[in-house]
Amino acid sequence: MKLFVDTAELEEIQALYAIGIVDGVTTNPSLIKKAVDRRKKHGDSTKIETYIKKILKTAKGTPVSLEVTKTEYAGMVDEGVRLYKKFNPVARNVYVKIPVNPAMKKNDVTCFDGIRAIKTLAKKNIPVNCTLIFTPEQALLAAKAGAAFVSPFLGRENDFIRKKGRWFFKKEDYYPSRGRSKDGKLVTDQGVSSGANLVNQCVTILKKYNLKTQVLAASIRSTQDVLDVALAGSDIATIPYNLFKELLTHQKTIEGMKTFTKDIVPEYAKLLGVTK
Ligand code: E4P
């Protein structure tokens, strides 16, 4: 499974790319706002354009998702082309993020605009990351329209199911991949029992019909979520910076390190050119 970092903080991206363990970056308008506001607070007046170019250069050779802001077909296509023309020449790694359905209410006339925009951009060979996926059916439509990636939102799907089941939870609380029952019945959302199950259903359908679109699991909040989407067969997981450290941490690894370093006998150390 490929690992992307879900951030617009340049330092975080630089740190992970320096280690060499990330395969891409995902951003959205909220993440860019957060990064820009933080920099402004510290007196950094770098223009957003320059800032994005730095991100693209750091991630050279791997996809970077940049999201459109408009919510109707023509506007999304226009912004998608604009983003691609302006930024893709920098490092040839821009993916345009388009919402699967930009309508703000059910059955609105604009409900197909995301899919139409994906189709138009894909025809122009502009790679699209289709975002805000909450059903495998949405993933299927986006794949048929030619999206390079579909992004099911694991954490937010879990939030929705937990609310439905009237369970109290904090954003960072883990929700089991197998789902939970209430009054002897599994609580589901349109046939989906958890965020990890949503990812798995997307993977299963796209693989079954040999669609080239890759599943990019998003809205990941814990190391267990990462494990769940890996087991669910996701092609990619985009994860927040802090989780990378957590993925590497285990109490017994720390304990083991303490014991091993304490147990080094001088003769063994000498062999390795170390004085103890
Ligand atoms: C996707 O665009 C978002 O960057 C992110 O994965 C959402 O995560 P959250 O649901 O934890 O806010």
PDB file of C-alpha atoms in Angstrom, residues 157-158 161 175-180 186-198 201:
ATOM      1  CA  GLU A 157     -18.037   7.598   7.492  1.00  0.00           C
ATOM      2  CA  ASN A 158     -17.383   6.221  10.981  1.00  0.00           C
ATOM      3  CA  ILE A 161     -22.470   5.600  11.572  1.00  0.00           C
ATOM      4  CA  TYR A 175     -14.289   2.656  15.353  1.00  0.00           C
ATOM      5  CA  PRO A 176     -13.993  -1.104  14.656  1.00  0.00           C
ATOM      6  CA  SER A 177     -13.647  -2.137  11.014  1.00  0.00           C
ATOM      7  CA  ARG A 178     -16.273  -4.857  11.532  1.00  0.00           C
ATOM      8  CA  GLY A 179     -18.797  -2.195  12.682  1.00  0.00           C
ATOM      9  CA  ARG A 180     -20.994  -2.280  15.793  1.00  0.00           C
ATOM     10  CA  LEU A 186     -25.521  -4.051  12.847  1.00  0.00           C
ATOM     11  CA  VAL A 187     -25.702  -0.284  12.356  1.00  0.00           C
ATOM     12  CA  THR A 188     -25.038   0.519   8.705  1.00  0.00           C
ATOM     13  CA  ASP A 189     -25.144   3.414   6.263  1.00  0.00           C
ATOM     14  CA  GLN A 190     -26.555   2.338   2.872  1.00  0.00           C
ATOM     15  CA  GLY A 191     -25.039  -1.121   3.254  1.00  0.00           C
ATOM     16  CA  VAL A 192     -21.727   0.115   4.668  1.00  0.00           C
ATOM     17  CA  SER A 193     -20.835  -0.970   8.218  1.00  0.00           C
ATOM     18  CA  SER A 194     -17.685   1.133   8.833  1.00  0.00           C
ATOM     19  CA  GLY A 195     -15.174   3.397   7.107  1.00  0.00           C
ATOM     20  CA  ALA A 196     -12.853   0.437   6.546  1.00  0.00           C
ATOM     21  CA  ASN A 197     -15.765  -1.540   5.108  1.00  0.00           C
ATOM     22  CA  LEU A 198     -16.459   1.372   2.729  1.00  0.00           C
ATOM     23  CA  GLN A 201     -16.262  -2.332  -0.895  1.00  0.00           C
TER      24      GLN A 201
END
